[in-house]
Coordinates of C-alpha atoms and ligand atoms in Angstrom, one line a residue:
M1 CA 145.5 182.6 122.5
Q2 CA 143.6 183.1 119.2
Y3 CA 140.0 182.2 118.6
D4 CA 137.4 182.5 115.9
V5 CA 134.9 183.8 118.5
I6 CA 135.2 185.2 122.0
V7 CA 132.0 185.5 124.0
I8 CA 132.0 187.9 126.9
G9 CA 129.4 186.9 129.5
S10 CA 128.2 183.4 130.3
G11 CA 124.5 183.9 130.9
P12 CA 121.9 182.2 128.7
G13 CA 122.8 184.4 125.8
G14 CA 126.6 183.9 126.1
Y15 CA 126.8 180.2 126.9
V16 CA 124.3 179.2 124.2
A17 CA 126.2 181.4 121.7
A18 CA 129.4 179.7 122.7
I19 CA 128.0 176.2 122.3
R20 CA 126.4 176.9 118.9
C21 CA 129.7 178.4 117.7
A22 CA 131.5 175.3 118.9
Q23 CA 128.9 173.0 117.2
L24 CA 129.6 175.0 113.9
G25 CA 133.3 174.2 114.2
L26 CA 134.4 177.7 115.4
K27 CA 137.3 177.8 118.0
T28 CA 135.5 179.5 120.9
A29 CA 136.3 181.1 124.2
I30 CA 134.0 182.4 126.9
V31 CA 134.9 185.1 129.5
E32 CA 133.0 185.4 132.8
K33 CA 133.8 187.8 135.6
Y34 CA 132.1 185.8 138.3
N35 CA 133.5 182.4 139.4
T36 CA 130.4 180.5 138.3
L37 CA 128.9 180.3 134.8
G38 CA 125.3 180.9 133.9
G39 CA 124.9 184.6 134.4
T40 CA 121.9 186.3 136.0
C41 CA 119.5 183.6 134.9
L42 CA 121.1 180.7 136.6
N43 CA 122.7 182.4 139.6
V44 CA 120.3 185.2 140.7
G45 CA 117.4 185.1 138.3
C46 CA 115.2 182.5 136.6
I47 CA 116.4 179.4 138.4
P48 CA 116.7 180.4 142.0
S49 CA 113.4 182.3 141.8
K50 CA 111.6 179.3 140.4
A51 CA 113.2 177.1 143.1
L52 CA 111.8 179.4 145.9
L53 CA 108.5 179.6 144.0
D54 CA 108.2 175.9 143.9
S55 CA 109.1 175.4 147.6
S56 CA 106.7 178.2 148.8
E57 CA 103.9 176.8 146.7
H58 CA 104.3 173.4 148.3
Y59 CA 104.1 175.0 151.7
H60 CA 101.1 177.1 150.7
N61 CA 99.3 174.1 149.3
A62 CA 100.1 172.0 152.4
A63 CA 98.8 174.8 154.6
H64 CA 95.7 175.8 152.6
A65 CA 94.7 173.2 150.0
F66 CA 95.6 169.8 151.5
T67 CA 92.6 169.6 153.8
T68 CA 90.2 169.9 150.9
H69 CA 92.0 166.9 149.4
G70 CA 91.5 165.0 152.6
I71 CA 95.1 165.2 153.7
K72 CA 95.8 166.0 157.3
L73 CA 99.1 167.4 158.5
D74 CA 100.1 168.2 162.1
N75 CA 102.8 170.7 163.1
L76 CA 103.3 172.2 159.6
G77 CA 106.1 174.7 159.5
V78 CA 108.7 176.4 157.4
D79 CA 112.4 175.7 157.7
F80 CA 113.4 178.8 155.7
G81 CA 117.1 178.1 156.0
Q82 CA 116.6 174.7 154.4
M83 CA 114.5 176.3 151.7
V84 CA 117.2 178.8 150.8
K85 CA 119.9 176.0 151.0
R86 CA 117.9 173.9 148.6
K87 CA 117.6 176.9 146.3
Q88 CA 121.4 177.2 146.3
E89 CA 121.8 173.5 145.6
V90 CA 119.6 173.9 142.6
V91 CA 121.6 176.8 141.4
D92 CA 124.9 175.0 141.9
A93 CA 123.7 171.9 140.0
N94 CA 122.7 174.1 137.1
T95 CA 125.8 176.3 137.0
S96 CA 128.1 173.3 137.2
G97 CA 126.1 171.8 134.4
I98 CA 127.2 174.8 132.2
S99 CA 130.8 174.1 133.1
Y100 CA 130.3 170.5 132.0
L101 CA 128.8 171.8 128.7
M102 CA 131.8 174.1 128.1
K103 CA 134.2 171.2 128.5
K104 CA 132.1 168.9 126.4
N105 CA 132.1 171.4 123.6
K106 CA 135.8 172.2 123.9
I107 CA 135.1 175.8 124.8
D108 CA 137.9 177.6 126.7
T109 CA 136.6 179.3 129.8
H110 CA 138.5 182.4 131.0
F111 CA 137.4 183.7 134.5
G112 CA 137.9 187.4 134.9
T113 CA 136.5 190.7 133.7
G114 CA 136.8 191.1 129.9
S115 CA 137.5 194.5 128.3
F116 CA 138.3 195.6 124.8
K117 CA 141.9 196.5 124.1
D118 CA 141.0 196.8 120.4
K119 CA 138.2 195.2 118.5
N120 CA 139.9 191.8 118.3
T121 CA 141.8 191.8 121.6
I122 CA 140.2 191.2 125.0
T123 CA 142.0 191.7 128.2
V124 CA 140.8 189.4 130.9
K125 CA 141.5 190.7 134.4
K126 CA 141.3 188.0 137.0
A127 CA 140.2 188.4 140.6
D128 CA 143.8 188.3 141.8
G129 CA 144.6 191.3 139.5
T130 CA 146.6 189.4 136.9
E131 CA 145.8 189.9 133.3
T132 CA 145.8 187.8 130.1
E133 CA 145.1 188.8 126.5
I134 CA 143.1 186.7 124.1
T135 CA 142.3 187.6 120.5
G136 CA 139.3 186.7 118.4
K137 CA 138.2 187.2 114.8
N138 CA 134.7 187.9 116.2
V139 CA 133.5 189.0 119.6
I140 CA 130.0 188.6 121.1
I141 CA 129.1 190.9 123.9
A142 CA 126.6 189.1 126.2
T143 CA 127.1 191.0 129.5
G144 CA 123.5 191.1 130.4
S145 CA 121.8 193.5 132.8
K146 CA 121.6 194.6 136.5
P147 CA 118.7 195.9 138.6
S148 CA 117.6 199.5 138.0
A149 CA 117.6 201.8 141.0
L150 CA 115.5 204.9 141.7
P151 CA 117.7 208.0 142.0
F152 CA 116.0 209.1 145.2
L153 CA 116.0 205.7 146.8
P154 CA 119.5 204.2 147.5
I155 CA 119.7 200.4 147.7
D156 CA 121.6 199.4 150.9
K157 CA 121.2 195.7 150.1
K158 CA 120.2 195.1 153.7
R159 CA 116.7 196.6 154.2
V160 CA 116.3 198.2 150.8
I161 CA 117.0 195.3 148.5
T162 CA 117.0 194.1 144.9
S163 CA 115.9 190.7 143.6
T164 CA 119.4 189.4 144.2
E165 CA 119.2 189.9 148.0
A166 CA 115.5 188.9 148.1
L167 CA 116.6 185.4 146.8
S168 CA 119.0 185.0 149.7
L169 CA 117.3 186.5 152.8
T170 CA 118.1 184.8 156.2
E171 CA 114.5 185.4 157.5
I172 CA 111.0 185.6 156.2
P173 CA 110.0 189.3 156.1
K174 CA 107.2 190.3 158.4
H175 CA 106.1 193.1 156.0
L176 CA 107.7 193.3 152.5
V177 CA 107.0 196.6 150.8
L178 CA 107.5 196.1 147.1
I179 CA 108.1 198.8 144.6
G180 CA 107.0 197.7 141.1
G181 CA 104.2 195.4 140.2
G182 CA 106.1 193.8 137.3
V183 CA 107.4 190.3 136.9
I184 CA 110.1 190.3 139.6
G185 CA 107.8 192.0 142.1
L186 CA 104.9 189.6 141.7
E187 CA 107.0 186.4 141.5
L188 CA 109.1 187.2 144.6
G189 CA 106.1 188.9 146.3
S190 CA 104.2 185.6 145.8
V191 CA 107.0 183.6 147.4
Y192 CA 106.9 185.7 150.6
A193 CA 103.1 186.1 150.7
R194 CA 102.8 182.3 150.6
L195 CA 105.3 182.0 153.4
G196 CA 103.3 184.4 155.6
S197 CA 104.7 187.8 155.0
K198 CA 102.4 190.8 154.6
V199 CA 103.2 192.0 151.0
S200 CA 102.3 195.5 149.8
V201 CA 102.9 196.4 146.2
I202 CA 103.3 200.0 145.1
E203 CA 103.0 200.3 141.3
F204 CA 103.3 203.5 139.3
M205 CA 100.9 202.4 136.5
D206 CA 97.2 201.8 137.0
G207 CA 97.5 198.0 136.7
I208 CA 100.0 195.2 137.5
I209 CA 102.1 193.5 134.8
P210 CA 101.2 196.7 132.7
T211 CA 102.9 195.6 129.5
M212 CA 100.8 192.5 129.2
D213 CA 97.2 192.2 127.9
K214 CA 95.2 194.2 130.5
G215 CA 92.8 191.3 131.2
L216 CA 95.7 189.2 132.6
G217 CA 96.7 191.9 135.1
R218 CA 93.2 192.3 136.3
E219 CA 92.7 188.5 136.9
L220 CA 96.2 188.1 138.5
Q221 CA 95.5 191.0 140.9
K222 CA 92.2 189.3 142.0
V223 CA 94.1 186.1 142.8
L224 CA 97.0 187.7 144.5
T225 CA 94.6 189.8 146.6
K226 CA 93.1 186.5 147.8
L227 CA 96.6 185.4 148.7
G228 CA 96.7 188.5 151.0
M229 CA 98.8 190.8 148.9
E230 CA 97.7 194.5 148.8
F231 CA 98.1 196.8 145.9
Y232 CA 98.6 200.6 145.7
L233 CA 98.2 201.2 141.9
G234 CA 98.8 204.5 140.3
H235 CA 100.9 205.5 143.3
K236 CA 104.3 207.3 143.0
V237 CA 107.1 206.4 145.4
T238 CA 109.0 209.4 146.5
G239 CA 111.6 208.0 148.9
A240 CA 112.5 205.6 151.7
T241 CA 114.3 205.9 155.0
V242 CA 115.9 203.1 157.0
N243 CA 115.9 203.2 160.8
G244 CA 117.4 200.1 162.3
D245 CA 115.4 197.1 161.1
E246 CA 112.6 199.2 159.8
V247 CA 112.2 200.9 156.4
T248 CA 109.6 203.6 155.8
V249 CA 108.5 204.0 152.2
N250 CA 106.9 207.3 151.2
F251 CA 104.6 207.7 148.3
D252 CA 102.0 209.9 146.7
T253 CA 98.4 208.7 146.0
P254 CA 96.9 209.4 142.5
K255 CA 95.3 212.4 144.1
G256 CA 98.6 213.7 145.4
E257 CA 98.1 212.8 149.0
K258 CA 101.2 211.8 151.0
K259 CA 101.3 208.2 152.4
E260 CA 103.8 205.9 154.0
L261 CA 104.3 202.2 154.7
K262 CA 106.6 200.7 157.3
G263 CA 108.1 197.3 156.6
D264 CA 111.2 195.3 157.6
Y265 CA 112.3 195.0 153.9
C266 CA 111.7 197.1 150.8
L267 CA 112.2 195.3 147.5
V268 CA 112.9 197.6 144.5
A269 CA 111.8 195.9 141.3
V270 CA 111.4 198.6 138.8
G271 CA 113.2 197.1 135.8
R272 CA 116.8 196.3 134.8
I273 CA 119.4 198.2 132.8
A274 CA 122.0 196.9 130.4
Y275 CA 125.4 196.2 132.0
T276 CA 128.4 197.4 130.1
D277 CA 130.6 198.7 132.9
G278 CA 134.3 198.0 132.5
L279 CA 134.0 196.7 129.0
G280 CA 135.9 199.5 127.5
L281 CA 133.4 200.0 124.7
D282 CA 134.6 203.6 124.2
K283 CA 138.0 202.2 123.1
I284 CA 136.5 200.7 120.0
G285 CA 133.9 203.4 119.4
I286 CA 130.8 201.6 120.5
T287 CA 128.3 204.0 122.2
V288 CA 125.4 203.0 124.4
E289 CA 121.9 204.5 124.4
E290 CA 121.4 207.2 127.1
R291 CA 118.2 205.6 128.3
G292 CA 118.7 202.0 129.5
R293 CA 122.3 202.0 128.4
K294 CA 121.7 199.4 125.7
I295 CA 124.1 198.7 122.9
T296 CA 122.8 199.5 119.4
V297 CA 122.8 196.7 116.9
N298 CA 121.6 196.1 113.4
D299 CA 119.3 193.3 112.2
H300 CA 122.3 190.8 112.4
L301 CA 122.9 191.9 116.0
E302 CA 126.2 193.4 114.9
T303 CA 127.3 196.6 116.6
S304 CA 128.7 199.7 114.8
V305 CA 132.0 197.8 114.8
K306 CA 132.3 195.0 112.2
G307 CA 132.8 191.6 113.8
V308 CA 131.6 192.7 117.2
Y309 CA 128.1 191.5 118.0
A310 CA 125.8 192.0 121.1
I311 CA 123.0 189.8 122.3
G312 CA 120.5 189.4 125.2
D313 CA 119.7 191.9 127.9
V314 CA 122.4 194.2 126.8
I315 CA 120.5 195.1 123.6
K316 CA 117.0 196.2 122.8
G317 CA 114.0 194.0 123.3
A318 CA 112.5 191.9 126.1
M319 CA 114.9 190.9 128.9
L320 CA 114.2 187.2 128.8
A321 CA 116.5 184.2 129.0
H322 CA 115.0 182.5 126.0
K323 CA 115.3 185.7 123.9
A324 CA 118.9 185.9 124.8
E325 CA 119.4 182.2 123.9
D326 CA 117.8 182.6 120.5
E327 CA 120.0 185.6 119.8
G328 CA 123.1 183.6 120.8
T329 CA 122.2 180.9 118.3
L330 CA 121.4 183.5 115.6
V331 CA 124.7 185.3 115.9
A332 CA 126.7 182.0 116.0
E333 CA 124.9 181.0 112.8
I334 CA 125.5 184.4 111.1
I335 CA 129.2 184.2 111.9
A336 CA 129.2 180.7 110.4
G337 CA 127.7 182.1 107.2
Q338 CA 124.1 180.9 107.7
K339 CA 120.9 183.0 107.3
P340 CA 118.9 182.5 110.6
H341 CA 115.9 184.5 111.7
I342 CA 114.1 185.4 114.9
D343 CA 110.4 186.4 114.9
Y344 CA 110.4 188.7 118.0
N345 CA 106.6 188.8 117.9
L346 CA 106.6 185.2 118.8
I347 CA 108.8 185.2 121.9
P348 CA 106.5 184.2 124.8
G349 CA 106.4 186.0 128.1
V350 CA 105.6 184.2 131.4
V351 CA 105.0 185.2 135.0
Y352 CA 105.6 182.3 137.4
T353 CA 103.0 183.2 139.9
W354 CA 100.2 180.7 140.7
P355 CA 98.2 180.6 138.6
E356 CA 100.9 181.2 135.9
V357 CA 100.5 184.0 133.4
A358 CA 101.7 183.4 129.8
A359 CA 101.3 185.3 126.5
V360 CA 102.5 185.4 123.0
G361 CA 101.8 187.7 120.0
Q362 CA 99.7 190.8 120.0
T363 CA 97.6 192.1 122.9
E364 CA 94.1 193.4 122.4
E365 CA 95.4 196.9 123.1
Q366 CA 98.0 196.6 120.4
L367 CA 95.5 195.3 117.8
K368 CA 93.1 198.1 118.6
A369 CA 95.9 200.7 118.3
A370 CA 97.0 199.2 114.9
G371 CA 93.3 199.2 113.7
V372 CA 93.4 195.4 113.1
K373 CA 89.9 193.8 113.0
Y374 CA 90.0 190.8 115.3
K375 CA 87.7 188.4 117.1
T376 CA 88.1 186.9 120.6
G377 CA 87.5 183.5 122.0
S378 CA 87.8 182.9 125.8
F379 CA 87.6 179.9 128.0
P380 CA 87.6 180.0 131.8
F381 CA 89.4 177.3 133.8
K382 CA 86.4 176.9 136.0
A383 CA 84.8 175.1 133.1
S384 CA 87.7 172.7 132.7
G385 CA 87.3 169.2 134.1
R386 CA 91.1 168.9 134.7
A387 CA 91.2 172.3 136.6
R388 CA 88.2 171.2 138.7
A389 CA 90.0 168.0 139.6
S390 CA 93.2 169.9 140.7
G391 CA 91.2 172.8 142.3
D392 CA 92.8 175.4 140.0
L393 CA 89.7 177.3 139.0
D394 CA 91.1 180.8 138.5
G395 CA 92.0 182.2 135.1
F396 CA 91.2 181.8 131.5
V397 CA 92.7 181.4 128.0
K398 CA 92.0 184.2 125.5
V399 CA 92.7 183.8 121.8
L400 CA 92.7 186.7 119.4
A401 CA 92.3 185.9 115.8
D402 CA 92.1 187.9 112.6
A403 CA 88.4 188.7 111.9
V404 CA 88.8 187.9 108.2
T405 CA 91.4 185.2 107.9
D406 CA 91.0 183.5 111.3
E407 CA 94.8 183.5 111.8
I408 CA 95.8 183.5 115.5
L409 CA 97.3 186.9 116.3
G410 CA 97.7 186.6 120.1
V411 CA 97.1 184.2 122.9
H412 CA 96.9 185.4 126.5
M413 CA 96.4 183.0 129.4
I414 CA 96.4 182.9 133.1
G415 CA 95.9 179.5 134.7
P416 CA 97.5 176.3 135.9
R417 CA 100.7 175.4 134.0
A418 CA 100.1 178.3 131.6
A419 CA 103.9 178.6 131.3
D420 CA 104.1 175.2 129.6
M421 CA 100.8 175.5 127.7
I422 CA 101.9 178.7 125.9
A423 CA 104.2 176.5 123.8
E424 CA 101.2 175.2 121.8
A425 CA 100.2 178.8 120.9
V426 CA 103.8 179.6 119.9
V427 CA 104.0 176.6 117.6
A428 CA 100.5 177.4 116.2
M429 CA 101.5 181.0 115.4
E430 CA 104.9 180.0 114.0
F431 CA 103.0 177.9 111.5
R432 CA 100.4 180.7 111.0
A433 CA 97.5 178.5 112.2
S434 CA 94.0 179.7 112.2
A435 CA 91.8 179.4 115.4
E436 CA 89.8 176.7 113.6
D437 CA 93.0 174.7 112.9
I438 CA 93.7 174.4 116.6
A439 CA 90.0 173.8 117.4
R440 CA 90.1 170.8 115.1
I441 CA 93.2 169.2 116.6
S442 CA 92.7 166.5 119.2
H443 CA 93.7 167.5 122.8
A444 CA 94.1 164.8 125.4
H445 CA 91.3 164.7 128.0
P446 CA 91.4 165.7 130.8
T447 CA 94.2 168.3 130.4
Y448 CA 94.6 172.0 130.9
T449 CA 95.4 172.2 127.2
E450 CA 91.8 171.6 126.4
A451 CA 91.2 175.2 127.5
M452 CA 93.3 176.4 124.5
R453 CA 91.2 174.3 122.1
E454 CA 88.0 175.6 123.7
A455 CA 89.2 179.2 123.4
C456 CA 89.9 178.5 119.7
L457 CA 86.5 177.0 119.3
A458 CA 85.0 180.1 121.0
A459 CA 86.8 182.3 118.5
T460 CA 85.5 180.0 115.7
E461 CA 81.8 181.0 115.4
N462 CA 81.3 180.8 119.1
R463 CA 81.5 177.0 119.1
A464 CA 83.0 176.3 122.5
I465 CA 81.5 173.0 123.9
H466 CA 81.9 173.4 127.6
I467 CA 80.6 177.0 128.2
Ligands
FAD501 P1 123.0 187.6 132.0 O1 122.3 186.4 132.3 O2 122.8 188.8 132.8 O3 124.6 187.2 131.9 C1 125.6 188.2 131.7 C2 126.9 187.6 132.3 O4 127.9 188.5 131.8 C3 127.0 187.7 133.8 O5 127.4 186.4 134.3 C4 128.0 188.7 134.1 O6 128.8 188.4 135.3 C5 128.9 188.6 132.9 N1 129.6 189.9 132.6 C6 129.2 191.1 132.6 N2 130.2 192.0 132.3 C7 131.3 191.2 132.1 C8 132.6 191.5 131.7 N3 133.1 192.7 131.4 N4 133.5 190.4 131.6 C9 133.1 189.2 131.8 N5 131.8 188.8 132.2 C10 131.0 189.8 132.3 N6 114.0 185.4 132.3 C11 113.2 184.4 131.8 O7 113.1 184.2 130.6 N7 112.5 183.6 132.6 C12 112.5 183.8 134.0 O8 111.8 183.1 134.7 C13 113.3 184.8 134.5 N8 113.3 185.1 135.8 C14 114.1 186.1 136.3 C15 114.1 186.3 137.7 C16 114.9 187.3 138.2 C17 114.9 187.5 139.7 C18 115.7 188.1 137.4 C19 116.6 189.1 137.9 C20 115.7 187.9 136.0 C21 114.9 186.9 135.5 N9 114.8 186.6 134.1 C22 114.0 185.6 133.6 C23 115.6 187.4 133.1 C24 116.9 186.7 132.7 O9 117.6 186.3 133.8 C25 117.7 187.5 131.7 O10 116.9 187.9 130.7 C26 118.8 186.7 131.2 O11 119.7 186.2 132.2 C27 119.7 187.5 130.2 O12 120.7 186.7 129.7 P2 122.1 187.4 129.2 O13 122.9 186.2 128.7 O14 121.8 188.5 128.3 O15 122.8 188.1 130.5
NAD502 P1 109.3 195.0 134.9 O1 109.6 196.0 133.8 O2 108.7 193.7 134.6 O3 108.4 195.7 136.0 C1 108.8 196.9 136.7 C2 107.5 197.5 137.2 O4 107.9 198.6 138.0 C3 106.6 198.1 136.1 O5 105.3 197.6 136.3 C4 106.7 199.6 136.2 O6 105.5 200.2 135.9 C5 107.0 199.7 137.7 N1 107.7 200.9 138.1 C6 108.7 201.5 137.4 N2 109.1 202.6 138.1 C7 108.3 202.7 139.2 C8 108.3 203.6 140.3 N3 109.1 204.6 140.4 N4 107.3 203.4 141.3 C9 106.5 202.3 141.2 N5 106.5 201.4 140.2 C10 107.4 201.6 139.2 O7 110.7 194.8 135.7 P2 111.2 193.8 136.8 O8 110.0 193.2 137.4 O9 112.2 194.6 137.6 O10 111.9 192.8 135.9 C11 113.1 193.1 135.2 C12 113.3 192.3 134.0 O11 113.5 190.9 134.3 C13 112.0 192.2 133.2 O12 112.3 192.8 131.9 C14 111.6 190.8 133.0 O13 111.5 190.5 131.6 C15 112.8 190.0 133.5 N6 112.2 189.0 134.4 C16 111.5 188.0 133.7 C17 110.9 187.0 134.5 C18 110.1 186.0 133.8 O14 110.3 185.8 132.6 N7 109.3 185.2 134.5 C19 111.0 187.0 135.8 C20 111.7 188.0 136.5 C21 112.3 189.0 135.7

C-alpha cells in the first residue's frame, strides 16, 4: 500500500493532519496503536476530564448554589458510577466521530503499532502479532506524550495513579493527595473536591499554575481554597508508600522539615513526556532530546530526515490539543507546497477549573524580563452585571498593552467562561489591535465579555466605566 502521507498517531495532531492532507488531495493513511482513534485528548485527556468537570460542577452547584437561586432539592446525592459511565459515553461518541471523519475523507486507518523500517516504510504490528507494511512519500510522527513519573515514586496505577486512572476511578476518594499544582492537578483536583473528597496539593514551586501570569495563580488558589482544597507550596515530595488501601506521601517543607500526608489515592501530575517508544527512530537516524525525549524539528516541523515530520506533544512547545491541531494543518500544507505559519505566542492556554483561567500572549513577568514598557488595565468580575446575575464574582480580566503603541501584548483572565472569552483576545492580537480598538467595539450587554472591554478601557487612560 503506497501513500503520499502516512500519519503515525491519531490524536488531535495526527487526525487533523490526516484530514488536511486528504483535503489537499494527498492519498493518506493513519496508524493508531490503540483500538480507538483520537489519542490522549479524546480518550484520556481533554474530553473525559471536561465531562467529569461538567458533571461535578452541576453537583456542586446543586449542593451549594441552588438555594441562593431559590431552588430547593431533597435527597441530593452522587451516583458516581453513572457519572463515569456518562464520561465514557461522551468519549465513545467523540472517538467514533473521528472514525466517521476518516471514512468521509477517504483516509485509510491501520490499527497497530507503527515503526520505521526505513524512512518511507512503516511496519504496522497489530494486536494479534501480525504485521503489514505500508509506504509513504512523507511520514508525520504524531505519537504524543505520556505522564511523567518521579524516579523515587513508582506509579502502581491503583493507589498511586496518573490522570488516566483518575478519570476512571470506581469510587470517590476520601483524601486525594495530589503531586503537582499544574493544569491536570487542579482540573482533576477540582472534580474530586466538588464531589466531597479532601484534596491536598503538594507543589514544588511557590505558586500554582506557575507558568502562567502570577496574578492568575494567586486568585485561583484563593477560590480553590474556598472549595476546600489545601495547598503545600514550595514543598518537595520525597517518596510514597502504599499499605493496603492507604498511601503515605512524604515531603519536605521549604525549611527542610519532614512531613507526611496519608490518603487513599495519590495522583502524580508533574508533567508529561514525549512518547516515541517502539517507533524505531534510531533505524532512520532520528535522535530525541535527553530531557523530555522530544523529537527535534526545524521551522517546517521537519525532522533531521527529509520527508519525515513531527507534530504535537512529541515536539517542543506547549502540550496542548489546539497547538497539535495547528501543527497538523501546517505540515499538511507544507507537504502540499503551501507556505503556512503559526504564531506560537498567540496559542491560548486554559485551565478548566471554575472559575476558568485563560491567557494568551506575554505575561507581566515576561514583559518585565524583556524590558518592555507596558501598561495594565484590569477589571474584576464583581463589577460585572452579568457575573452578579449568575453569582460568579471571583476573578478578573487583565490586559497588558504596549506603553507607547497601545498594542495588546497579553491578556490574562480568570472568571466565568474565560475559556471561551479568550478567543476575543486571540483575534485582537492576531490583528494587532490596540487596547483602545477593543475598548471602542460594541460588546453585548449583559455579557461576561464586557469585562474584556472594560479592562481595555482601563488600559486606555484609565477609562473603565464600571469601576
Ligand atoms: P496524542 O493525543 O497523545 O495522540 C498520540 C496518539 O499516538 C495516541 O493515540 C497513541 O496511541 C498513538 N501512538 C503512539 N505511538 C504510536 C505508534 N508507534 N504507532 C501507532 N500509534 C501510536 N489539551 C488541551 O488543549 N485542552 C485540554 O483541555 C486538555 N486537557 C487534558 C487533560 C488531560 C487529563 C491530559 C492528560 C491532557 C490534556 N490536554 C489538553 C493535552 C492534550 O491531550 C494533548 O496536548 C494532545 O492530546 C496532544 O495531541 P497529539 O496528537 O500530539 O498526541
Ligand atoms: P504541568 O506542567 O501543567 O504541571 C505540573 C506541575 O507539577 C508544575 O506546577 C510543577 O511545578 C509541578 N511539579 C513538578 N515536579 C514536581 C515535584 N517533584 N513535586 C511537586 N510538584 C512538582 O503538567 P500537568 O498538569 O501534568 O499537565 C501535563 C500537560 O498536559 C501540560 O503540559 C498541559 O499543557 C496539558 N494539559 C492541558 C490541559 C488544558 O489545556 N486545560 C489540561 C490538562 C493537561
